[in-house]
Amino acid sequence: MNRSGKVEWKNLTNPVRSSLKAIELYDRAEKVEDSCHLGLDYRADRSIFRVWAPNREEVGLHLYRDREDREGTCLPMEKFEEVFRIQIDRDLKGYYYTYRVGNQEVTDPYSKAVSINSERTAIIDLDETNPPGFSESSYVNIAPDQAIIYELHVGDYTFDRSSGAHFPGKFLGMAEEGSKYHFTSTGLDHLKKLGITHVHLMPINDFITVDESPDAFGKEDNYNWGYDPELYNVPEGSYAVRPDDPKSRIWDCKSMIQAFHEAGIGVILDVVYNHTWKSYNSNFNILAPGYYYRSHQGLFTNGSGVGNELASERKMVREFIIDSLLFWQREYKVDGFRFDLMALTDRETIDLAVQRLKKVNPYVLIYGEPWTGGPSALDLVDQVRWSNQSGRGFSLFNEVFRQLVKGDNDGLGKGFIQGNTDNKDLLINRLLGSIRTEAIDGGVQNPPESINYFNAHDNLILEDKLSLTNPEKKYNDPMTRLAFGLLLTAQGIPFFHAGNEFRRSKQMSPNSYNAPYSINAVDWTLKLKNRSLYTYVRDLIQIRKDFSVFRLRKAEDVGRRVRVVESQDPNIISLVYRIREDNDQTYLLVIHHNGWQNGLLSSECIFRTLDAYRLSFQRIFDPKGRVTCNKVEGTESELPKIHLAPLSTTIFIVNKGGSYGV
């Protein structure tokens, strides 16, 4: 091909004859201009293809007229510095392509559309993938500190027949309104009524170990969570109604996001930029051998635990990650990102990504896991770890909060909700936002930098953990209520997994990443069975929304407005919250009680904490959920004890009627 765009239609036969060391590639990548847009630039009158393959002598563009074309035509691309380029001046919409390197064909790493099972990159007009009204829609502008996050797997959420979805296990199943099980709302309506602000979608970009063929959908051996990425910028085909149509998966995905937005719910994507499922045979490594992955003595390092780790600190890898994030943000209008194994993506890349994403949408919510899956070649000082997120515009999962609430992940260890009081003071610190103090140096600068949770998709789900540590399952329900009481009144951002609110089980599977839907699918009959727990969680979410004192942004605000009520009972954690900054007369009193019998809290400690002579108490929340009770008013001698139910969170509005100094 010459610079005028004319091409010679012939097959390429010459294999690649040389390669460069990764360090040489790194140096040369610094010369690539930021303005060089990689991937396909499609217009009706021409298509431009660009691929970065600096140590390859020859790369061919292999075009296929349609998905049935088995032979295709291979065209030589011209190399400009490190980038191979070709322009074809005709409308290629409906065609497919791969890049040929020697006798190997690979998809374009920058693919935006793809054939079924990721065999070829598809050429489409993205404007034709927008549902009506999508182009005019925008993000859900909810500040991160206001977030209440609900994690789910698209397939799990509506696959079971009890969901009542017309498109079970699909993007469109998530977008349906009106689905029910025996007059009980499921699906999207469930989320709207529950009151969460953001839905966290486990990976929905194209992953490789699930067969996307319609006749394979739902088979026992055809399931995965999606942490096995293949193409980062394409929605997963198994979630599409018509996976053999490259536009269908995009249309369906956008329809789902649009439905969430119309319901006032933000969408967070779970992104896996730390590794790829394929290693030495990935499109990245075939195009630029040795560059995209960290290595030691010629072998890929394994910080992900699955065979490789992307070298995010290198220029072209960093640009790919940031370009991918921005593409999902702009094209699909997603509201946030959760980084899998975030510690494997270097700190500079994360900081640049946060800066670029916030420039597009100041409300974007960004968080991740502050750990790796194994020893990494990335220097520890360059890793994103707990507490080094302070002041950097993103949040991290608080695993200490998780352990203190319910114990270790899959063992017999117990937390506060199972009666363990050994680390009560540390749990109080977590309830106050995990703020760094002189006594606790593993904290954060401000509460929203902490993602508080008691379980996610990994490990035993809460119901199964409680069953393991508590032979008397009759206590699972009150323990779950106490877990939610701690979570939703704690400073920081609350996060929980789909079905926790009605005691979803995974049949004791500690790692159901490739288990069948018979284990993973959400069983909506449990919502009917445990409806009182669902209403309890719904009411508690509403209380969190009603009282902004549960959502303080700054550590100094917590210091001014929240006090710990000192109690001699090791089974009681009690805090008072000044409801308004300008009013020192009205408070919330929150009492967490993990005793297995009825408890009593002396009112003396509350009178002392508030420096009050006379107080009125009105209970607004108890183990049954939101309540309206008559006020009880009196002095310390007149109101000696507060009665507490076993394994409970109780909330009162307290008004002062005078202080000891008056």
PDB file of N, CA and C in Angstrom, residues 386-478:
ATOM      1  N   TRP A 386      -3.588  -0.805  50.460  1.00  0.00           N
ATOM      2  CA  TRP A 386      -4.474  -0.163  51.415  1.00  0.00           C
ATOM      3  C   TRP A 386      -3.769   0.982  52.126  1.00  0.00           C
ATOM      4  N   SER A 387      -4.427   2.071  52.217  1.00  0.00           N
ATOM      5  CA  SER A 387      -4.070   3.342  52.853  1.00  0.00           C
ATOM      6  C   SER A 387      -3.233   4.252  51.966  1.00  0.00           C
ATOM      7  N   ASN A 388      -2.614   3.726  50.868  1.00  0.00           N
ATOM      8  CA  ASN A 388      -1.909   4.679  50.000  1.00  0.00           C
ATOM      9  C   ASN A 388      -2.818   5.283  48.935  1.00  0.00           C
ATOM     10  N   GLN A 389      -4.141   5.023  49.024  1.00  0.00           N
ATOM     11  CA  GLN A 389      -5.104   5.693  48.154  1.00  0.00           C
ATOM     12  C   GLN A 389      -5.485   7.069  48.687  1.00  0.00           C
ATOM     13  N   SER A 390      -5.051   7.396  49.886  1.00  0.00           N
ATOM     14  CA  SER A 390      -5.495   8.627  50.543  1.00  0.00           C
ATOM     15  C   SER A 390      -5.215   9.862  49.692  1.00  0.00           C
ATOM     16  N   GLY A 391      -6.272  10.641  49.474  1.00  0.00           N
ATOM     17  CA  GLY A 391      -6.152  11.896  48.752  1.00  0.00           C
ATOM     18  C   GLY A 391      -5.973  11.760  47.263  1.00  0.00           C
ATOM     19  N   ARG A 392      -6.207  10.560  46.711  1.00  0.00           N
ATOM     20  CA  ARG A 392      -5.912  10.344  45.290  1.00  0.00           C
ATOM     21  C   ARG A 392      -7.166  10.136  44.442  1.00  0.00           C
ATOM     22  N   GLY A 393      -8.349  10.293  45.026  1.00  0.00           N
ATOM     23  CA  GLY A 393      -9.564  10.306  44.233  1.00  0.00           C
ATOM     24  C   GLY A 393     -10.179   8.964  43.948  1.00  0.00           C
ATOM     25  N   PHE A 394      -9.734   7.899  44.631  1.00  0.00           N
ATOM     26  CA  PHE A 394     -10.362   6.601  44.454  1.00  0.00           C
ATOM     27  C   PHE A 394     -10.389   5.871  45.792  1.00  0.00           C
ATOM     28  N   SER A 395     -11.087   4.743  45.826  1.00  0.00           N
ATOM     29  CA  SER A 395     -11.318   4.006  47.068  1.00  0.00           C
ATOM     30  C   SER A 395     -10.789   2.585  46.934  1.00  0.00           C
ATOM     31  N   LEU A 396     -10.651   1.921  48.081  1.00  0.00           N
ATOM     32  CA  LEU A 396     -10.185   0.538  48.094  1.00  0.00           C
ATOM     33  C   LEU A 396     -11.057  -0.309  49.012  1.00  0.00           C
ATOM     34  N   PHE A 397     -11.147  -1.591  48.693  1.00  0.00           N
ATOM     35  CA  PHE A 397     -11.869  -2.523  49.546  1.00  0.00           C
ATOM     36  C   PHE A 397     -11.185  -2.620  50.906  1.00  0.00           C
ATOM     37  N   ASN A 398     -12.002  -2.587  51.958  1.00  0.00           N
ATOM     38  CA  ASN A 398     -11.513  -2.604  53.333  1.00  0.00           C
ATOM     39  C   ASN A 398     -11.637  -4.027  53.882  1.00  0.00           C
ATOM     40  N   GLU A 399     -10.580  -4.822  53.671  1.00  0.00           N
ATOM     41  CA  GLU A 399     -10.668  -6.223  54.085  1.00  0.00           C
ATOM     42  C   GLU A 399     -10.664  -6.377  55.599  1.00  0.00           C
ATOM     43  N   VAL A 400     -10.114  -5.407  56.316  1.00  0.00           N
ATOM     44  CA  VAL A 400     -10.150  -5.483  57.782  1.00  0.00           C
ATOM     45  C   VAL A 400     -11.591  -5.346  58.269  1.00  0.00           C
ATOM     46  N   PHE A 401     -12.344  -4.416  57.683  1.00  0.00           N
ATOM     47  CA  PHE A 401     -13.769  -4.290  58.008  1.00  0.00           C
ATOM     48  C   PHE A 401     -14.465  -5.634  57.798  1.00  0.00           C
ATOM     49  N   ARG A 402     -14.206  -6.241  56.659  1.00  0.00           N
ATOM     50  CA  ARG A 402     -14.824  -7.529  56.330  1.00  0.00           C
ATOM     51  C   ARG A 402     -14.507  -8.587  57.389  1.00  0.00           C
ATOM     52  N   GLN A 403     -13.227  -8.706  57.751  1.00  0.00           N
ATOM     53  CA  GLN A 403     -12.822  -9.734  58.711  1.00  0.00           C
ATOM     54  C   GLN A 403     -13.418  -9.477  60.093  1.00  0.00           C
ATOM     55  N   LEU A 404     -13.465  -8.205  60.490  1.00  0.00           N
ATOM     56  CA  LEU A 404     -13.983  -7.886  61.814  1.00  0.00           C
ATOM     57  C   LEU A 404     -15.478  -8.170  61.914  1.00  0.00           C
ATOM     58  N   VAL A 405     -16.192  -8.012  60.822  1.00  0.00           N
ATOM     59  CA  VAL A 405     -17.636  -8.230  60.853  1.00  0.00           C
ATOM     60  C   VAL A 405     -17.981  -9.713  60.892  1.00  0.00           C
ATOM     61  N   LYS A 406     -17.363 -10.524  60.015  1.00  0.00           N
ATOM     62  CA  LYS A 406     -17.816 -11.923  59.903  1.00  0.00           C
ATOM     63  C   LYS A 406     -16.705 -12.960  59.989  1.00  0.00           C
ATOM     64  N   GLY A 407     -15.473 -12.555  60.316  1.00  0.00           N
ATOM     65  CA  GLY A 407     -14.397 -13.519  60.430  1.00  0.00           C
ATOM     66  C   GLY A 407     -13.721 -13.772  59.096  1.00  0.00           C
ATOM     67  N   ASP A 408     -12.832 -14.785  59.069  1.00  0.00           N
ATOM     68  CA  ASP A 408     -12.102 -15.076  57.842  1.00  0.00           C
ATOM     69  C   ASP A 408     -13.059 -15.521  56.739  1.00  0.00           C
ATOM     70  N   ASN A 409     -12.519 -15.639  55.531  1.00  0.00           N
ATOM     71  CA  ASN A 409     -13.394 -15.850  54.379  1.00  0.00           C
ATOM     72  C   ASN A 409     -14.054 -17.219  54.337  1.00  0.00           C
ATOM     73  N   ASP A 410     -13.260 -18.268  54.483  1.00  0.00           N
ATOM     74  CA  ASP A 410     -13.781 -19.610  54.242  1.00  0.00           C
ATOM     75  C   ASP A 410     -13.573 -20.571  55.410  1.00  0.00           C
ATOM     76  N   GLY A 411     -13.028 -20.067  56.513  1.00  0.00           N
ATOM     77  CA  GLY A 411     -12.741 -20.932  57.644  1.00  0.00           C
ATOM     78  C   GLY A 411     -13.726 -20.779  58.781  1.00  0.00           C
ATOM     79  N   LEU A 412     -13.291 -21.236  59.955  1.00  0.00           N
ATOM     80  CA  LEU A 412     -14.155 -21.233  61.136  1.00  0.00           C
ATOM     81  C   LEU A 412     -14.009 -19.973  61.975  1.00  0.00           C
ATOM     82  N   GLY A 413     -13.166 -19.041  61.527  1.00  0.00           N
ATOM     83  CA  GLY A 413     -12.993 -17.790  62.263  1.00  0.00           C
ATOM     84  C   GLY A 413     -14.281 -16.985  62.337  1.00  0.00           C
ATOM     85  N   LYS A 414     -14.471 -16.317  63.474  1.00  0.00           N
ATOM     86  CA  LYS A 414     -15.707 -15.567  63.713  1.00  0.00           C
ATOM     87  C   LYS A 414     -15.425 -14.086  63.872  1.00  0.00           C
ATOM     88  N   GLY A 415     -16.404 -13.290  63.498  1.00  0.00           N
ATOM     89  CA  GLY A 415     -16.336 -11.856  63.673  1.00  0.00           C
ATOM     90  C   GLY A 415     -17.353 -11.387  64.693  1.00  0.00           C
ATOM     91  N   PHE A 416     -17.585 -10.081  64.711  1.00  0.00           N
ATOM     92  CA  PHE A 416     -18.472  -9.487  65.708  1.00  0.00           C
ATOM     93  C   PHE A 416     -19.883 -10.057  65.624  1.00  0.00           C
ATOM     94  N   ILE A 417     -20.380 -10.298  64.402  1.00  0.00           N
ATOM     95  CA  ILE A 417     -21.764 -10.753  64.284  1.00  0.00           C
ATOM     96  C   ILE A 417     -21.954 -12.171  64.820  1.00  0.00           C
ATOM     97  N   GLN A 418     -20.863 -12.928  64.951  1.00  0.00           N
ATOM     98  CA  GLN A 418     -20.957 -14.274  65.538  1.00  0.00           C
ATOM     99  C   GLN A 418     -20.571 -14.284  67.014  1.00  0.00           C
ATOM    100  N   GLY A 419     -20.417 -13.088  67.597  1.00  0.00           N
ATOM    101  CA  GLY A 419     -20.170 -13.015  69.034  1.00  0.00           C
ATOM    102  C   GLY A 419     -18.742 -12.730  69.435  1.00  0.00           C
ATOM    103  N   ASN A 420     -17.837 -12.567  68.481  1.00  0.00           N
ATOM    104  CA  ASN A 420     -16.432 -12.305  68.791  1.00  0.00           C
ATOM    105  C   ASN A 420     -16.251 -10.830  69.159  1.00  0.00           C
ATOM    106  N   THR A 421     -15.751 -10.575  70.351  1.00  0.00           N
ATOM    107  CA  THR A 421     -15.558  -9.185  70.808  1.00  0.00           C
ATOM    108  C   THR A 421     -14.080  -8.837  70.966  1.00  0.00           C
ATOM    109  N   ASP A 422     -13.179  -9.683  70.473  1.00  0.00           N
ATOM    110  CA  ASP A 422     -11.745  -9.487  70.693  1.00  0.00           C
ATOM    111  C   ASP A 422     -11.224  -8.187  70.101  1.00  0.00           C
ATOM    112  N   ASN A 423     -11.791  -7.769  68.958  1.00  0.00           N
ATOM    113  CA  ASN A 423     -11.271  -6.584  68.257  1.00  0.00           C
ATOM    114  C   ASN A 423     -12.310  -5.478  68.179  1.00  0.00           C
ATOM    115  N   LYS A 424     -13.021  -5.311  69.274  1.00  0.00           N
ATOM    116  CA  LYS A 424     -14.111  -4.344  69.309  1.00  0.00           C
ATOM    117  C   LYS A 424     -13.616  -2.924  69.008  1.00  0.00           C
ATOM    118  N   ASP A 425     -12.501  -2.520  69.601  1.00  0.00           N
ATOM    119  CA  ASP A 425     -12.004  -1.154  69.385  1.00  0.00           C
ATOM    120  C   ASP A 425     -11.612  -0.925  67.925  1.00  0.00           C
ATOM    121  N   LEU A 426     -11.024  -1.939  67.302  1.00  0.00           N
ATOM    122  CA  LEU A 426     -10.652  -1.800  65.900  1.00  0.00           C
ATOM    123  C   LEU A 426     -11.896  -1.712  65.021  1.00  0.00           C
ATOM    124  N   LEU A 427     -12.927  -2.459  65.361  1.00  0.00           N
ATOM    125  CA  LEU A 427     -14.176  -2.371  64.603  1.00  0.00           C
ATOM    126  C   LEU A 427     -14.799  -0.985  64.752  1.00  0.00           C
ATOM    127  N   ILE A 428     -14.730  -0.418  65.942  1.00  0.00           N
ATOM    128  CA  ILE A 428     -15.261   0.941  66.136  1.00  0.00           C
ATOM    129  C   ILE A 428     -14.539   1.917  65.224  1.00  0.00           C
ATOM    130  N   ASN A 429     -13.213   1.774  65.108  1.00  0.00           N
ATOM    131  CA  ASN A 429     -12.460   2.635  64.193  1.00  0.00           C
ATOM    132  C   ASN A 429     -12.973   2.486  62.770  1.00  0.00           C
ATOM    133  N   ARG A 430     -13.275   1.257  62.350  1.00  0.00           N
ATOM    134  CA  ARG A 430     -13.800   1.030  60.999  1.00  0.00           C
ATOM    135  C   ARG A 430     -15.183   1.644  60.840  1.00  0.00           C
ATOM    136  N   LEU A 431     -16.004   1.587  61.872  1.00  0.00           N
ATOM    137  CA  LEU A 431     -17.324   2.203  61.797  1.00  0.00           C
ATOM    138  C   LEU A 431     -17.228   3.720  61.709  1.00  0.00           C
ATOM    139  N   LEU A 432     -16.147   4.263  62.218  1.00  0.00           N
ATOM    140  CA  LEU A 432     -15.927   5.710  62.164  1.00  0.00           C
ATOM    141  C   LEU A 432     -15.209   6.140  60.886  1.00  0.00           C
ATOM    142  N   GLY A 433     -15.076   5.232  59.930  1.00  0.00           N
ATOM    143  CA  GLY A 433     -14.508   5.604  58.637  1.00  0.00           C
ATOM    144  C   GLY A 433     -13.096   5.123  58.405  1.00  0.00           C
ATOM    145  N   SER A 434     -12.556   4.284  59.293  1.00  0.00           N
ATOM    146  CA  SER A 434     -11.187   3.756  59.151  1.00  0.00           C
ATOM    147  C   SER A 434     -10.154   4.874  59.085  1.00  0.00           C
ATOM    148  N   ILE A 435     -10.416   5.935  59.825  1.00  0.00           N
ATOM    149  CA  ILE A 435      -9.511   7.088  59.814  1.00  0.00           C
ATOM    150  C   ILE A 435      -8.194   6.731  60.494  1.00  0.00           C
ATOM    151  N   ARG A 436      -7.111   7.152  59.878  1.00  0.00           N
ATOM    152  CA  ARG A 436      -5.791   6.945  60.460  1.00  0.00           C
ATOM    153  C   ARG A 436      -5.657   7.758  61.745  1.00  0.00           C
ATOM    154  N   THR A 437      -5.199   7.100  62.802  1.00  0.00           N
ATOM    155  CA  THR A 437      -5.001   7.762  64.089  1.00  0.00           C
ATOM    156  C   THR A 437      -3.605   7.408  64.612  1.00  0.00           C
ATOM    157  N   GLU A 438      -3.247   7.991  65.769  1.00  0.00           N
ATOM    158  CA  GLU A 438      -1.948   7.661  66.358  1.00  0.00           C
ATOM    159  C   GLU A 438      -1.877   6.181  66.709  1.00  0.00           C
ATOM    160  N   ALA A 439      -3.009   5.629  67.115  1.00  0.00           N
ATOM    161  CA  ALA A 439      -3.019   4.217  67.501  1.00  0.00           C
ATOM    162  C   ALA A 439      -3.183   3.292  66.300  1.00  0.00           C
ATOM    163  N   ILE A 440      -3.747   3.816  65.209  1.00  0.00           N
ATOM    164  CA  ILE A 440      -4.014   2.991  64.031  1.00  0.00           C
ATOM    165  C   ILE A 440      -3.421   3.688  62.811  1.00  0.00           C
ATOM    166  N   ASP A 441      -2.294   3.151  62.307  1.00  0.00           N
ATOM    167  CA  ASP A 441      -1.639   3.794  61.176  1.00  0.00           C
ATOM    168  C   ASP A 441      -2.068   3.203  59.836  1.00  0.00           C
ATOM    169  N   GLY A 442      -2.875   2.150  59.849  1.00  0.00           N
ATOM    170  CA  GLY A 442      -3.318   1.534  58.608  1.00  0.00           C
ATOM    171  C   GLY A 442      -4.653   2.058  58.159  1.00  0.00           C
ATOM    172  N   GLY A 443      -4.872   3.338  58.329  1.00  0.00           N
ATOM    173  CA  GLY A 443      -6.158   3.919  57.993  1.00  0.00           C
ATOM    174  C   GLY A 443      -6.103   4.789  56.762  1.00  0.00           C
ATOM    175  N   VAL A 444      -7.178   5.540  56.551  1.00  0.00           N
ATOM    176  CA  VAL A 444      -7.292   6.404  55.385  1.00  0.00           C
ATOM    177  C   VAL A 444      -7.440   7.851  55.837  1.00  0.00           C
ATOM    178  N   GLN A 445      -7.389   8.742  54.865  1.00  0.00           N
ATOM    179  CA  GLN A 445      -7.481  10.165  55.165  1.00  0.00           C
ATOM    180  C   GLN A 445      -8.928  10.587  55.394  1.00  0.00           C
ATOM    181  N   ASN A 446      -9.837  10.079  54.557  1.00  0.00           N
ATOM    182  CA  ASN A 446     -11.254  10.432  54.653  1.00  0.00           C
ATOM    183  C   ASN A 446     -12.123   9.199  54.412  1.00  0.00           C
ATOM    184  N   PRO A 447     -13.308   9.128  55.023  1.00  0.00           N
ATOM    185  CA  PRO A 447     -14.126   7.911  54.954  1.00  0.00           C
ATOM    186  C   PRO A 447     -14.445   7.386  53.560  1.00  0.00           C
ATOM    187  N   PRO A 448     -14.775   8.241  52.556  1.00  0.00           N
ATOM    188  CA  PRO A 448     -15.144   7.674  51.256  1.00  0.00           C
ATOM    189  C   PRO A 448     -14.017   6.929  50.538  1.00  0.00           C
ATOM    190  N   GLU A 449     -12.818   6.960  51.093  1.00  0.00           N
ATOM    191  CA  GLU A 449     -11.726   6.191  50.494  1.00  0.00           C
ATOM    192  C   GLU A 449     -11.803   4.711  50.863  1.00  0.00           C
ATOM    193  N   SER A 450     -12.763   4.359  51.707  1.00  0.00           N
ATOM    194  CA  SER A 450     -12.942   2.977  52.146  1.00  0.00           C
ATOM    195  C   SER A 450     -14.221   2.391  51.560  1.00  0.00           C
ATOM    196  N   ILE A 451     -14.094   1.231  50.910  1.00  0.00           N
ATOM    197  CA  ILE A 451     -15.256   0.447  50.493  1.00  0.00           C
ATOM    198  C   ILE A 451     -15.502  -0.579  51.590  1.00  0.00           C
ATOM    199  N   ASN A 452     -16.571  -0.403  52.331  1.00  0.00           N
ATOM    200  CA  ASN A 452     -16.907  -1.303  53.439  1.00  0.00           C
ATOM    201  C   ASN A 452     -17.771  -2.450  52.913  1.00  0.00           C
ATOM    202  N   TYR A 453     -17.446  -3.665  53.328  1.00  0.00           N
ATOM    203  CA  TYR A 453     -18.213  -4.821  52.860  1.00  0.00           C
ATOM    204  C   TYR A 453     -17.995  -6.002  53.788  1.00  0.00           C
ATOM    205  N   PHE A 454     -18.893  -6.981  53.732  1.00  0.00           N
ATOM    206  CA  PHE A 454     -18.697  -8.214  54.494  1.00  0.00           C
ATOM    207  C   PHE A 454     -18.547  -9.425  53.584  1.00  0.00           C
ATOM    208  N   ASN A 455     -18.910  -9.292  52.312  1.00  0.00           N
ATOM    209  CA  ASN A 455     -18.545 -10.277  51.303  1.00  0.00           C
ATOM    210  C   ASN A 455     -18.733  -9.699  49.920  1.00  0.00           C
ATOM    211  N   ALA A 456     -17.990 -10.274  48.968  1.00  0.00           N
ATOM    212  CA  ALA A 456     -18.172  -9.977  47.555  1.00  0.00           C
ATOM    213  C   ALA A 456     -18.371 -11.308  46.850  1.00  0.00           C
ATOM    214  N   HIS A 457     -18.139 -11.342  45.549  1.00  0.00           N
ATOM    215  CA  HIS A 457     -18.358 -12.582  44.805  1.00  0.00           C
ATOM    216  C   HIS A 457     -17.392 -13.683  45.218  1.00  0.00           C
ATOM    217  N   ASP A 458     -16.182 -13.303  45.632  1.00  0.00           N
ATOM    218  CA  ASP A 458     -15.179 -14.288  46.024  1.00  0.00           C
ATOM    219  C   ASP A 458     -15.541 -14.969  47.338  1.00  0.00           C
ATOM    220  N   ASN A 459     -15.054 -16.191  47.500  1.00  0.00           N
ATOM    221  CA  ASN A 459     -15.148 -16.919  48.768  1.00  0.00           C
ATOM    222  C   ASN A 459     -16.600 -17.249  49.124  1.00  0.00           C
ATOM    223  N   LEU A 460     -16.790 -17.742  50.350  1.00  0.00           N
ATOM    224  CA  LEU A 460     -18.136 -18.107  50.790  1.00  0.00           C
ATOM    225  C   LEU A 460     -19.026 -16.873  50.856  1.00  0.00           C
ATOM    226  N   ILE A 461     -20.223 -16.991  50.304  1.00  0.00           N
ATOM    227  CA  ILE A 461     -21.195 -15.921  50.471  1.00  0.00           C
ATOM    228  C   ILE A 461     -21.603 -15.894  51.944  1.00  0.00           C
ATOM    229  N   LEU A 462     -22.100 -14.773  52.432  1.00  0.00           N
ATOM    230  CA  LEU A 462     -22.339 -14.602  53.863  1.00  0.00           C
ATOM    231  C   LEU A 462     -23.204 -15.720  54.445  1.00  0.00           C
ATOM    232  N   GLU A 463     -24.273 -16.087  53.783  1.00  0.00           N
ATOM    233  CA  GLU A 463     -25.154 -17.124  54.302  1.00  0.00           C
ATOM    234  C   GLU A 463     -24.404 -18.427  54.556  1.00  0.00           C
ATOM    235  N   ASP A 464     -23.519 -18.803  53.634  1.00  0.00           N
ATOM    236  CA  ASP A 464     -22.778 -20.056  53.788  1.00  0.00           C
ATOM    237  C   ASP A 464     -21.688 -19.938  54.847  1.00  0.00           C
ATOM    238  N   LYS A 465     -21.074 -18.765  54.948  1.00  0.00           N
ATOM    239  CA  LYS A 465     -20.091 -18.546  56.011  1.00  0.00           C
ATOM    240  C   LYS A 465     -20.753 -18.668  57.385  1.00  0.00           C
ATOM    241  N   LEU A 466     -21.939 -18.102  57.524  1.00  0.00           N
ATOM    242  CA  LEU A 466     -22.641 -18.194  58.804  1.00  0.00           C
ATOM    243  C   LEU A 466     -23.046 -19.633  59.107  1.00  0.00           C
ATOM    244  N   SER A 467     -23.448 -20.359  58.088  1.00  0.00           N
ATOM    245  CA  SER A 467     -23.808 -21.768  58.301  1.00  0.00           C
ATOM    246  C   SER A 467     -22.598 -22.582  58.739  1.00  0.00           C
ATOM    247  N   LEU A 468     -21.434 -22.250  58.194  1.00  0.00           N
ATOM    248  CA  LEU A 468     -20.213 -22.962  58.565  1.00  0.00           C
ATOM    249  C   LEU A 468     -19.816 -22.694  60.006  1.00  0.00           C
ATOM    250  N   THR A 469     -19.976 -21.464  60.461  1.00  0.00           N
ATOM    251  CA  THR A 469     -19.512 -21.078  61.797  1.00  0.00           C
ATOM    252  C   THR A 469     -20.600 -21.148  62.848  1.00  0.00           C
ATOM    253  N   ASN A 470     -21.812 -21.468  62.442  1.00  0.00           N
ATOM    254  CA  ASN A 470     -22.936 -21.433  63.369  1.00  0.00           C
ATOM    255  C   ASN A 470     -23.852 -22.617  63.104  1.00  0.00           C
ATOM    256  N   PRO A 471     -23.651 -23.717  63.808  1.00  0.00           N
ATOM    257  CA  PRO A 471     -24.467 -24.912  63.560  1.00  0.00           C
ATOM    258  C   PRO A 471     -25.966 -24.666  63.714  1.00  0.00           C
ATOM    259  N   GLU A 472     -26.344 -23.734  64.575  1.00  0.00           N
ATOM    260  CA  GLU A 472     -27.762 -23.424  64.758  1.00  0.00           C
ATOM    261  C   GLU A 472     -28.165 -22.343  63.750  1.00  0.00           C
ATOM    262  N   LYS A 473     -28.659 -22.772  62.612  1.00  0.00           N
ATOM    263  CA  LYS A 473     -28.928 -21.843  61.518  1.00  0.00           C
ATOM    264  C   LYS A 473     -30.032 -20.847  61.830  1.00  0.00           C
ATOM    265  N   LYS A 474     -30.752 -21.060  62.915  1.00  0.00           N
ATOM    266  CA  LYS A 474     -31.801 -20.103  63.263  1.00  0.00           C
ATOM    267  C   LYS A 474     -31.222 -18.730  63.552  1.00  0.00           C
ATOM    268  N   TYR A 475     -29.909 -18.668  63.829  1.00  0.00           N
ATOM    269  CA  TYR A 475     -29.279 -17.380  64.107  1.00  0.00           C
ATOM    270  C   TYR A 475     -28.747 -16.696  62.845  1.00  0.00           C
ATOM    271  N   ASN A 476     -28.792 -17.388  61.690  1.00  0.00           N
ATOM    272  CA  ASN A 476     -28.291 -16.768  60.465  1.00  0.00           C
ATOM    273  C   ASN A 476     -29.030 -15.489  60.121  1.00  0.00           C
ATOM    274  N   ASP A 477     -30.328 -15.486  60.326  1.00  0.00           N
ATOM    275  CA  ASP A 477     -31.108 -14.293  59.987  1.00  0.00           C
ATOM    276  C   ASP A 477     -30.733 -13.098  60.868  1.00  0.00           C
ATOM    277  N   PRO A 478     -30.757 -13.203  62.191  1.00  0.00           N
ATOM    278  CA  PRO A 478     -30.368 -12.035  62.987  1.00  0.00           C
ATOM    279  C   PRO A 478     -28.910 -11.645  62.792  1.00  0.00           C
TER     280      PRO A 478
END
